[in-house]
Tab-separated table of C-alpha atoms in Angstrom:
chain	number	residue	atom	x	y	z
A	4	UNK	CA	-13.845	20.009	22.975
A	5	UNK	CA	-17.339	19.286	21.748
A	6	UNK	CA	-19.832	21.936	22.440
A	7	UNK	CA	-21.739	21.657	25.656
A	8	UNK	CA	-25.124	19.953	25.182
A	9	UNK	CA	-26.878	22.334	27.517
A	10	UNK	CA	-26.837	24.987	24.933
A	11	UNK	CA	-29.025	23.115	22.329
A	12	UNK	CA	-31.217	21.900	25.195
A	13	UNK	CA	-31.830	25.237	26.585
A	14	UNK	CA	-34.276	26.550	23.911
A	15	UNK	CA	-34.727	30.075	25.409
A	16	UNK	CA	-32.217	32.690	26.699
A	17	UNK	CA	-32.663	36.391	27.700
A	18	UNK	CA	-30.462	39.137	26.145
A	19	UNK	CA	-29.951	42.045	28.509
A	20	UNK	CA	-28.516	45.184	26.982
A	21	UNK	CA	-27.681	47.384	30.039
A	22	UNK	CA	-25.467	50.401	30.125
A	23	UNK	CA	-25.074	54.026	30.302
A	24	UNK	CA	-26.968	54.379	27.043
A	25	UNK	CA	-30.170	53.779	29.129
A	26	UNK	CA	-29.682	57.202	30.932
A	27	UNK	CA	-30.914	59.334	27.890
A	28	UNK	CA	-32.549	56.109	26.210
A	29	UNK	CA	-30.317	56.330	23.080
A	30	UNK	CA	-29.063	53.641	20.815
A	31	UNK	CA	-26.325	51.789	22.685
A	32	UNK	CA	-22.879	53.039	21.441
A	33	UNK	CA	-24.231	53.791	18.011
A	34	UNK	CA	-25.528	57.100	19.045
A	35	UNK	CA	-22.251	58.875	18.841
A	36	UNK	CA	-20.918	56.551	16.097
A	37	UNK	CA	-23.588	57.806	13.663
A	38	UNK	CA	-23.736	61.365	14.975
A	39	UNK	CA	-27.214	61.114	16.442
A	40	UNK	CA	-25.637	62.770	19.614
A	41	UNK	CA	-22.241	64.250	20.178
A	42	UNK	CA	-19.681	62.025	21.876
A	43	UNK	CA	-19.419	64.526	24.740
A	44	UNK	CA	-23.273	64.213	25.242
A	45	UNK	CA	-23.249	60.458	25.070
A	46	UNK	CA	-20.385	60.185	27.622
A	47	UNK	CA	-22.222	62.532	30.057
A	48	UNK	CA	-24.434	59.661	30.545
A	49	UNK	CA	-21.883	58.395	32.891
A	50	UNK	CA	-22.971	60.978	35.530
A	51	UNK	CA	-26.562	59.663	35.511
A	52	UNK	CA	-26.093	55.946	35.549
A	53	UNK	CA	-27.102	54.959	39.045
A	54	UNK	CA	-28.284	51.198	38.930
A	55	UNK	CA	-30.186	52.459	42.111
A	56	UNK	CA	-32.783	49.646	41.880
A	57	UNK	CA	-30.581	46.986	40.232
A	58	UNK	CA	-31.672	43.674	41.848
A	59	UNK	CA	-30.273	40.919	39.634
A	60	UNK	CA	-32.110	38.332	41.639
A	61	UNK	CA	-35.426	39.869	40.494
A	62	UNK	CA	-34.004	39.681	36.825
A	63	UNK	CA	-33.005	35.829	37.412
A	64	UNK	CA	-36.380	34.990	38.973
A	65	UNK	CA	-38.125	36.649	35.987
A	66	UNK	CA	-36.128	35.019	33.425
A	67	UNK	CA	-36.706	31.587	35.077
A	68	UNK	CA	-40.451	32.166	34.957
A	69	UNK	CA	-40.096	32.961	31.357
A	70	UNK	CA	-38.834	29.596	30.722
A	71	UNK	CA	-35.236	30.642	30.040
A	72	UNK	CA	-32.355	28.328	30.738
A	73	UNK	CA	-29.593	31.031	30.319
A	74	UNK	CA	-29.087	34.866	29.897
A	75	UNK	CA	-26.522	37.119	28.347
A	76	UNK	CA	-25.597	40.578	29.815
A	77	UNK	CA	-23.849	43.235	27.922
A	78	UNK	CA	-20.664	43.552	30.128
A	79	UNK	CA	-18.832	45.963	27.701
A	80	UNK	CA	-20.424	47.294	24.610
A	81	UNK	CA	-18.755	49.119	21.709
A	82	UNK	CA	-18.679	52.341	23.857
A	83	UNK	CA	-16.045	50.568	25.993
A	84	UNK	CA	-17.854	51.210	29.311
A	85	UNK	CA	-17.283	47.964	31.525
A	86	UNK	CA	-19.856	46.902	33.969
A	87	UNK	CA	-17.200	45.685	36.352
A	88	UNK	CA	-14.070	47.132	38.008
A	89	UNK	CA	-11.745	46.281	35.331
A	90	UNK	CA	-8.020	46.607	35.814
A	91	UNK	CA	-7.521	47.164	32.172
A	92	UNK	CA	-8.122	51.005	32.184
A	93	UNK	CA	-10.761	53.094	34.118
A	94	UNK	CA	-13.712	53.343	31.973
A	95	UNK	CA	-16.183	51.308	34.027
A	96	UNK	CA	-19.254	51.936	36.060
A	97	UNK	CA	-17.288	51.338	39.398
A	98	UNK	CA	-15.045	54.353	38.974
A	99	UNK	CA	-17.004	56.631	36.613
A	100	UNK	CA	-20.817	56.401	37.529
A	101	UNK	CA	-22.827	56.962	40.654
A	102	UNK	CA	-23.557	53.161	40.430
A	103	UNK	CA	-20.100	52.804	42.000
A	104	UNK	CA	-20.036	48.975	42.119
A	105	UNK	CA	-19.509	45.851	40.217
A	106	UNK	CA	-22.717	44.797	38.398
A	107	UNK	CA	-21.454	41.603	36.782
A	108	UNK	CA	-20.489	39.582	39.870
A	109	UNK	CA	-24.187	39.819	41.391
A	110	UNK	CA	-25.752	39.020	38.121
A	111	UNK	CA	-23.736	35.817	37.659
A	112	UNK	CA	-24.469	34.771	41.292
A	113	UNK	CA	-28.264	35.491	40.834
A	114	UNK	CA	-28.392	33.436	37.701
A	115	UNK	CA	-26.782	30.489	39.314
A	116	UNK	CA	-29.006	30.544	42.223
A	117	UNK	CA	-31.886	29.972	39.752
A	118	UNK	CA	-29.963	27.169	37.924
A	119	UNK	CA	-29.574	29.356	34.978
A	120	UNK	CA	-26.421	29.325	32.705
A	121	UNK	CA	-24.451	32.569	32.819
A	122	UNK	CA	-23.778	34.392	29.515
A	123	UNK	CA	-21.640	37.575	28.980
A	124	UNK	CA	-21.531	39.772	25.978
A	125	UNK	CA	-18.280	41.396	25.047
A	126	UNK	CA	-17.595	43.626	22.085
A	127	UNK	CA	-14.192	43.119	20.348
A	128	UNK	CA	-14.321	46.810	19.408
A	129	UNK	CA	-14.036	49.770	21.648
A	130	UNK	CA	-14.627	53.122	20.070
A	131	UNK	CA	-13.457	54.942	23.111
A	132	UNK	CA	-10.055	53.260	23.463
A	133	UNK	CA	-7.119	55.375	22.200
A	134	UNK	CA	-5.432	52.517	20.523
A	135	UNK	CA	-8.545	51.137	18.761
A	136	UNK	CA	-8.582	53.392	15.642
A	137	UNK	CA	-5.011	52.180	14.677
A	138	UNK	CA	-5.248	49.614	11.787
A	139	UNK	CA	-7.416	49.245	8.621
A	140	UNK	CA	-9.636	46.370	7.602
A	141	UNK	CA	-8.035	44.948	4.482
A	142	UNK	CA	-11.351	44.035	2.804
A	143	UNK	CA	-14.610	44.970	4.480
A	144	UNK	CA	-17.877	43.706	3.250
A	145	UNK	CA	-19.920	46.197	1.162
A	146	UNK	CA	-22.307	46.484	4.232
A	147	UNK	CA	-19.455	47.722	6.457
A	148	UNK	CA	-17.370	50.049	4.282
A	149	UNK	CA	-17.739	52.727	6.827
A	150	UNK	CA	-15.008	51.052	8.802
A	151	UNK	CA	-12.445	52.475	6.439
A	152	UNK	CA	-13.647	56.009	7.002
A	153	UNK	CA	-15.202	56.328	10.585
A	154	UNK	CA	-13.018	58.262	12.912
A	155	UNK	CA	-13.873	55.623	15.726
A	156	UNK	CA	-12.628	52.692	13.713
A	157	UNK	CA	-9.989	53.881	11.073
A	158	UNK	CA	-6.623	55.430	11.761
A	159	UNK	CA	-6.167	59.275	11.118
A	160	UNK	CA	-5.121	59.821	7.505
A	161	UNK	CA	-4.913	56.082	7.081
A	162	UNK	CA	-1.563	55.774	8.791
A	163	UNK	CA	-1.554	52.477	10.600
A	164	UNK	CA	0.114	51.988	13.949
A	165	UNK	CA	0.876	48.170	14.629
A	166	UNK	CA	2.163	48.939	18.020
A	167	UNK	CA	-0.923	50.655	19.130
A	168	UNK	CA	-2.981	47.655	17.738
A	169	UNK	CA	-0.919	45.298	19.727
A	170	UNK	CA	-1.579	47.266	22.903
A	171	UNK	CA	-5.245	47.262	22.109
A	172	UNK	CA	-5.399	43.485	21.747
A	173	UNK	CA	-3.564	43.162	25.105
A	174	UNK	CA	-6.354	45.401	26.743
A	175	UNK	CA	-9.015	43.291	25.091
A	176	UNK	CA	-7.481	39.971	26.007
A	177	UNK	CA	-6.976	41.179	29.403
A	178	UNK	CA	-10.748	42.297	29.975
A	179	UNK	CA	-11.922	38.919	28.686
A	180	UNK	CA	-9.469	37.172	30.992
A	181	UNK	CA	-10.917	39.137	33.853
A	182	UNK	CA	-14.507	37.850	32.957
A	183	UNK	CA	-13.255	34.478	32.686
A	184	UNK	CA	-11.293	34.258	35.875
A	185	UNK	CA	-13.644	36.271	38.159
A	186	UNK	CA	-17.053	35.173	36.916
A	187	UNK	CA	-16.542	31.823	35.263
A	188	UNK	CA	-19.139	32.544	32.403
A	189	UNK	CA	-20.801	29.380	30.836
A	190	UNK	CA	-20.995	31.304	27.538
A	191	UNK	CA	-19.199	34.362	25.929
A	192	UNK	CA	-21.067	36.279	23.238
A	193	UNK	CA	-18.684	38.400	21.206
A	194	UNK	CA	-19.626	41.163	18.809
A	195	UNK	CA	-18.103	43.818	16.680
A	196	UNK	CA	-16.104	41.252	14.615
A	197	UNK	CA	-16.982	42.901	11.296
A	198	UNK	CA	-14.662	45.792	11.827
A	199	UNK	CA	-11.459	43.815	11.414
A	200	UNK	CA	-10.307	40.711	9.536
A	201	UNK	CA	-10.144	37.481	11.424
A	202	UNK	CA	-6.308	37.453	11.349
A	203	UNK	CA	-6.177	40.968	12.837
A	204	UNK	CA	-8.341	39.981	15.918
A	205	UNK	CA	-5.838	37.419	17.103
A	206	UNK	CA	-8.589	35.003	18.034
A	207	UNK	CA	-6.337	32.165	18.345
A	208	UNK	CA	-4.626	33.600	21.380
A	209	UNK	CA	-7.878	34.942	22.756
A	210	UNK	CA	-9.584	31.496	22.393
A	211	UNK	CA	-6.607	29.928	24.183
A	212	UNK	CA	-6.921	32.300	26.890
A	213	UNK	CA	-10.708	31.542	27.391
A	214	UNK	CA	-10.404	27.799	27.264
A	215	UNK	CA	-7.425	27.746	29.493
A	216	UNK	CA	-9.815	29.234	32.192
A	217	UNK	CA	-12.520	26.647	31.303
A	218	UNK	CA	-12.423	24.500	28.215
A	219	UNK	CA	-16.290	23.895	28.509
A	220	UNK	CA	-17.101	27.704	27.717
A	221	UNK	CA	-19.468	28.075	24.841
A	222	UNK	CA	-18.600	30.889	22.387
A	223	UNK	CA	-20.646	32.320	19.539
A	224	UNK	CA	-19.412	32.412	15.944
A	225	UNK	CA	-18.214	35.966	16.308
A	226	UNK	CA	-15.249	34.693	17.951
A	227	UNK	CA	-14.058	34.142	14.430
A	228	UNK	CA	-12.491	30.759	13.750
A	229	UNK	CA	-13.369	29.335	17.214
A	230	UNK	CA	-17.019	29.871	17.728
A	231	UNK	CA	-19.553	27.220	18.351
A	232	UNK	CA	-22.910	28.482	17.149
A	233	UNK	CA	-24.518	31.088	14.649
A	234	UNK	CA	-26.287	34.077	15.787
A	235	UNK	CA	-28.809	35.323	12.995
A	236	UNK	CA	-30.541	38.599	14.454
A	237	UNK	CA	-34.166	39.991	14.200
A	238	UNK	CA	-35.753	37.414	11.732
A	239	UNK	CA	-36.235	33.747	11.727
A	240	UNK	CA	-34.058	32.373	8.865
A	241	UNK	CA	-35.904	30.593	6.025
A	242	UNK	CA	-33.244	27.926	6.194
A	243	UNK	CA	-31.716	27.049	9.489
A	244	UNK	CA	-27.903	27.583	9.777
A	245	UNK	CA	-25.700	24.611	9.729
A	246	UNK	CA	-25.007	23.415	13.292
A	247	UNK	CA	-26.247	24.851	16.511
A	248	UNK	CA	-27.725	28.447	16.316
A	249	UNK	CA	-29.652	31.094	18.139
A	250	UNK	CA	-32.054	33.743	17.044
A	251	UNK	CA	-31.422	37.068	18.603
A	252	UNK	CA	-34.735	39.001	18.921
A	253	UNK	CA	-35.803	42.267	20.712
A	254	UNK	CA	-39.158	42.342	22.488
A	255	UNK	CA	-39.690	45.869	20.815
A	256	UNK	CA	-37.493	47.257	18.139
A	257	UNK	CA	-34.466	48.271	20.315
A	258	UNK	CA	-31.741	46.404	22.128
A	259	UNK	CA	-31.298	48.966	24.958
A	260	UNK	CA	-33.743	50.987	26.816
A	261	UNK	CA	-35.468	53.506	24.442
A	262	UNK	CA	-38.738	55.040	26.140
A	263	UNK	CA	-39.942	56.221	22.807
A	264	UNK	CA	-39.965	52.708	21.513
A	265	UNK	CA	-43.477	51.343	22.243
A	266	UNK	CA	-43.607	48.877	19.456
A	267	UNK	CA	-43.567	45.765	21.659
A	268	UNK	CA	-44.282	42.483	20.072
A	269	UNK	CA	-47.335	40.633	21.605
A	270	UNK	CA	-47.111	37.418	23.575
A	271	UNK	CA	-48.687	35.605	20.608
A	272	UNK	CA	-46.114	37.010	18.212
A	273	UNK	CA	-43.219	35.910	20.681
A	274	UNK	CA	-44.826	32.457	20.999
A	275	UNK	CA	-44.737	32.224	17.216
A	276	UNK	CA	-41.259	33.370	16.888
A	277	UNK	CA	-40.173	30.831	19.746
A	278	UNK	CA	-42.098	27.938	18.136
A	279	UNK	CA	-40.776	28.536	14.745
A	280	UNK	CA	-37.137	28.687	16.091
A	281	UNK	CA	-37.072	25.756	18.190
A	282	UNK	CA	-39.021	23.769	15.466
A	283	UNK	CA	-36.026	24.400	13.118
A	284	UNK	CA	-33.469	23.375	15.826
A	285	UNK	CA	-32.385	26.778	17.295
A	286	UNK	CA	-32.710	28.664	20.445
A	287	UNK	CA	-34.415	32.089	20.934
A	288	UNK	CA	-32.377	34.792	22.709
A	289	UNK	CA	-34.896	37.426	23.557
A	290	UNK	CA	-33.607	40.817	24.152
A	291	UNK	CA	-34.788	43.094	26.984
A	292	UNK	CA	-33.409	46.634	27.861
A	293	UNK	CA	-33.489	47.769	31.561
A	294	UNK	CA	-33.696	51.352	32.619
A	295	UNK	CA	-30.563	52.944	33.903
A	296	UNK	CA	-31.798	52.104	37.509
A	297	UNK	CA	-31.846	48.480	36.615
A	298	UNK	CA	-35.564	47.864	36.363
A	299	UNK	CA	-36.977	46.074	33.451
A	300	UNK	CA	-39.898	47.923	31.835
A	301	UNK	CA	-43.351	46.422	32.740
A	302	UNK	CA	-44.260	45.921	28.998
A	303	UNK	CA	-41.172	43.751	28.524
A	304	UNK	CA	-41.623	41.841	31.730
A	305	UNK	CA	-45.305	41.034	30.875
A	306	UNK	CA	-44.046	39.629	27.644
A	307	UNK	CA	-41.686	37.258	29.286
A	308	UNK	CA	-44.296	36.337	31.897
A	309	UNK	CA	-46.601	35.515	29.059
A	310	UNK	CA	-44.234	33.563	27.043
A	311	UNK	CA	-43.173	31.600	30.203
A	312	UNK	CA	-46.820	30.621	30.971
A	313	UNK	CA	-47.156	29.280	27.340
A	314	UNK	CA	-43.855	27.333	27.701
A	315	UNK	CA	-44.777	25.915	31.225
A	316	UNK	CA	-48.059	24.530	29.739
A	317	UNK	CA	-46.233	22.984	26.837
A	318	UNK	CA	-42.888	21.996	28.253
A	319	UNK	CA	-42.915	18.415	26.888
A	320	UNK	CA	-43.078	19.994	23.494
A	321	UNK	CA	-40.101	22.241	24.204
A	322	UNK	CA	-37.507	20.836	26.470
A	323	UNK	CA	-35.765	17.630	25.584
A	324	UNK	CA	-36.810	18.054	21.923
A	325	UNK	CA	-35.009	18.543	18.552
A	326	UNK	CA	-36.089	20.080	15.257
A	327	UNK	CA	-39.310	18.512	13.959
A	328	UNK	CA	-40.863	18.018	10.356
A	329	UNK	CA	-39.242	19.443	7.281
A	330	UNK	CA	-41.488	22.273	5.892
A	331	UNK	CA	-44.575	21.008	3.717
A	332	UNK	CA	-45.708	18.039	6.126
A	333	UNK	CA	-47.513	20.240	8.425
A	334	UNK	CA	-48.778	24.020	8.341
A	335	UNK	CA	-46.929	25.105	11.386
A	336	UNK	CA	-43.739	24.332	13.201
A	337	UNK	CA	-43.103	21.004	14.961
A	338	UNK	CA	-40.657	19.422	17.350
A	339	UNK	CA	-39.530	15.877	18.053
A	340	UNK	CA	-38.797	14.134	21.360
A	341	UNK	CA	-35.108	13.168	21.617
A	342	UNK	CA	-36.017	9.538	21.320
A	343	UNK	CA	-37.810	10.433	17.942
A	344	UNK	CA	-40.957	8.632	18.957
A	345	UNK	CA	-43.271	11.665	19.871
A	346	UNK	CA	-43.878	14.419	17.265
A	347	UNK	CA	-45.384	17.634	18.504
A	348	UNK	CA	-47.484	19.795	16.104
A	349	UNK	CA	-47.793	23.618	16.713
A	350	UNK	CA	-51.010	25.053	15.604
A	351	UNK	CA	-51.090	28.857	15.567
A	352	UNK	CA	-54.707	29.231	14.648
A	353	UNK	CA	-57.473	27.327	16.300
A	354	UNK	CA	-57.907	24.064	14.268
A	355	UNK	CA	-61.083	23.692	12.267
A	356	UNK	CA	-62.525	20.074	11.585
A	357	UNK	CA	-59.051	18.448	11.080
A	358	UNK	CA	-55.330	18.899	11.322
A	359	UNK	CA	-53.558	17.188	8.395
A	360	UNK	CA	-50.023	15.654	8.300
A	361	UNK	CA	-48.536	14.536	5.123
A	362	UNK	CA	-45.736	12.103	4.449
A	363	UNK	CA	-45.730	10.195	7.724
A	364	UNK	CA	-44.329	6.682	7.306
A	365	UNK	CA	-44.656	6.028	10.975
A	366	UNK	CA	-47.862	4.643	12.346
A	367	UNK	CA	-49.548	7.114	14.836
A	368	UNK	CA	-50.509	5.267	17.953
A	369	UNK	CA	-52.262	8.035	19.876
A	370	UNK	CA	-52.803	11.725	19.533
A	371	UNK	CA	-53.537	14.219	22.423
A	372	UNK	CA	-53.599	17.831	23.315
A	373	UNK	CA	-50.470	18.931	25.226
A	374	UNK	CA	-51.432	20.641	28.401
A	375	UNK	CA	-54.785	19.063	28.683
A	376	UNK	CA	-54.136	15.396	27.671
A	377	UNK	CA	-57.478	15.264	25.800
A	378	UNK	CA	-57.201	12.440	23.245
A	379	UNK	CA	-58.087	13.023	19.669
A	380	UNK	CA	-59.284	10.519	16.963
A	381	UNK	CA	-57.154	10.184	13.918
A	382	UNK	CA	-57.146	8.177	10.643
A	383	UNK	CA	-54.954	7.794	7.568
A	384	UNK	CA	-56.651	8.604	4.325
A	385	UNK	CA	-55.135	7.428	0.939
A	386	UNK	CA	-51.647	6.237	0.170
A	387	UNK	CA	-50.257	4.172	-2.687
A	388	UNK	CA	-47.355	1.681	-2.788
A	389	UNK	CA	-44.478	3.504	-0.829
A	390	UNK	CA	-46.280	7.031	-0.910
A	391	UNK	CA	-48.102	7.399	2.585
A	392	UNK	CA	-51.577	8.750	2.874
A	393	UNK	CA	-52.569	11.878	4.877
A	394	UNK	CA	-52.979	11.500	8.562
A	395	UNK	CA	-56.139	13.353	9.565
A	396	UNK	CA	-56.428	14.457	13.191
A	397	UNK	CA	-59.862	15.569	14.567
A	398	UNK	CA	-59.667	19.237	15.777
A	399	UNK	CA	-59.693	19.627	19.558
A	400	UNK	CA	-62.747	21.159	21.238
A	401	UNK	CA	-62.727	24.777	21.921
A	402	UNK	CA	-61.968	24.164	25.652
A	403	UNK	CA	-58.662	22.576	24.649
A	404	UNK	CA	-57.478	25.312	22.163
A	405	UNK	CA	-54.761	27.416	23.525
A	406	UNK	CA	-54.977	31.280	23.451
A	407	UNK	CA	-51.638	31.570	21.503
A	408	UNK	CA	-50.830	28.229	20.032
A	409	UNK	CA	-52.164	24.704	20.499
A	410	UNK	CA	-49.823	21.717	20.590
A	411	UNK	CA	-50.849	18.152	19.513
A	412	UNK	CA	-48.661	15.179	20.639
A	413	UNK	CA	-48.480	12.293	18.217
A	414	UNK	CA	-47.166	9.215	19.862
A	415	UNK	CA	-45.523	6.997	17.203
A	416	UNK	CA	-44.995	3.396	16.766
A	417	UNK	CA	-41.245	3.584	16.441
A	418	UNK	CA	-38.957	6.340	15.456
A	419	UNK	CA	-40.200	9.060	13.073
A	420	UNK	CA	-39.915	8.277	9.516
A	421	UNK	CA	-41.083	10.739	6.707
A	422	UNK	CA	-41.695	10.257	3.038
A	423	UNK	CA	-39.877	12.909	0.863
A	424	UNK	CA	-40.401	11.750	-2.623
A	425	UNK	CA	-42.354	12.846	-5.599
A	426	UNK	CA	-44.869	10.208	-5.785
A	427	UNK	CA	-45.573	7.632	-8.696
A	428	UNK	CA	-44.850	9.233	-12.139
């Protein structure tokens, strides 16, 4: 079934890493995998996870103000702790933590009340499951050779147990089936795929189970062989991936709540990441890490509010657009209306004297500042034969310059056409 159009039209999602790792503020799951803390110390966090101020309606309202159209919650990370009352084992926050209740259902309901699409993260791997460390990856990449030696992944003494692995896959498929049947996610965001080969994961059967529940479910590419879109992390790719994609980016440097991490990106930086991402056809999935009580830190909430204010003022250049000009035509990102008749230029620095656009074959009928509507004069200078001249646009007055990024709307006489040649030889 073709991928649902809502995903590429969404532009912004919020990635929520919420789990017991927020109790001590340690890296999610990885803290015991790498030996930063002992396994016993990590799991003792179960006793301190209260979700005492967990109000998913507050989350959803904040995400909507940020301009997001979907969110993704870590329903079960590599540590195996489920945020719902799973029938596949008992390692969940309902049975094993003071929270004592399902956290996934209220999250899904709150998002839907705000008109947001419901995304759920689920890791293929579970470093706590007794049957997980039972088979070896036949050929891991050089970046992940640790999967051949880690006691959390590799079988003891290298002796494989195919029966245990079959039991593990039944457990994983059972949990994913619970998410699909109970909560009807619009999107499933898988992780952990690097620890096994594609054929070991049995993704054909898992995908069939998901799409039997709802064939419209969007899945990321870490459902190997069946995913709909790519998920680069923590840096805007210099060349956009082929097909739909999403940049996963944290507000500070951490996915989950880590109180010592105060390196929060500024609103201006987030606007830049966002504009550069949608300008090359992707979505931004912006990560926040709630405290163990369920509250989102003020520093992160303020960034979401600031980004949302900018998006609201420039929504015409965001929603209903596609990737804009190729690199080299404008010194900044750009987007293009779906009918290809309005080009939106993003200027991160206050324009001085003029904004120049190269290689426009289309005639520009009108230029205005998005958000204020102020018209700007423009003219074409130069050009020879089939090589177009430079379109020079008068810089907007100071009152029309946005604090974070100014956007100019170029209304075209017809659909966008650009020149990509080398000029007359």
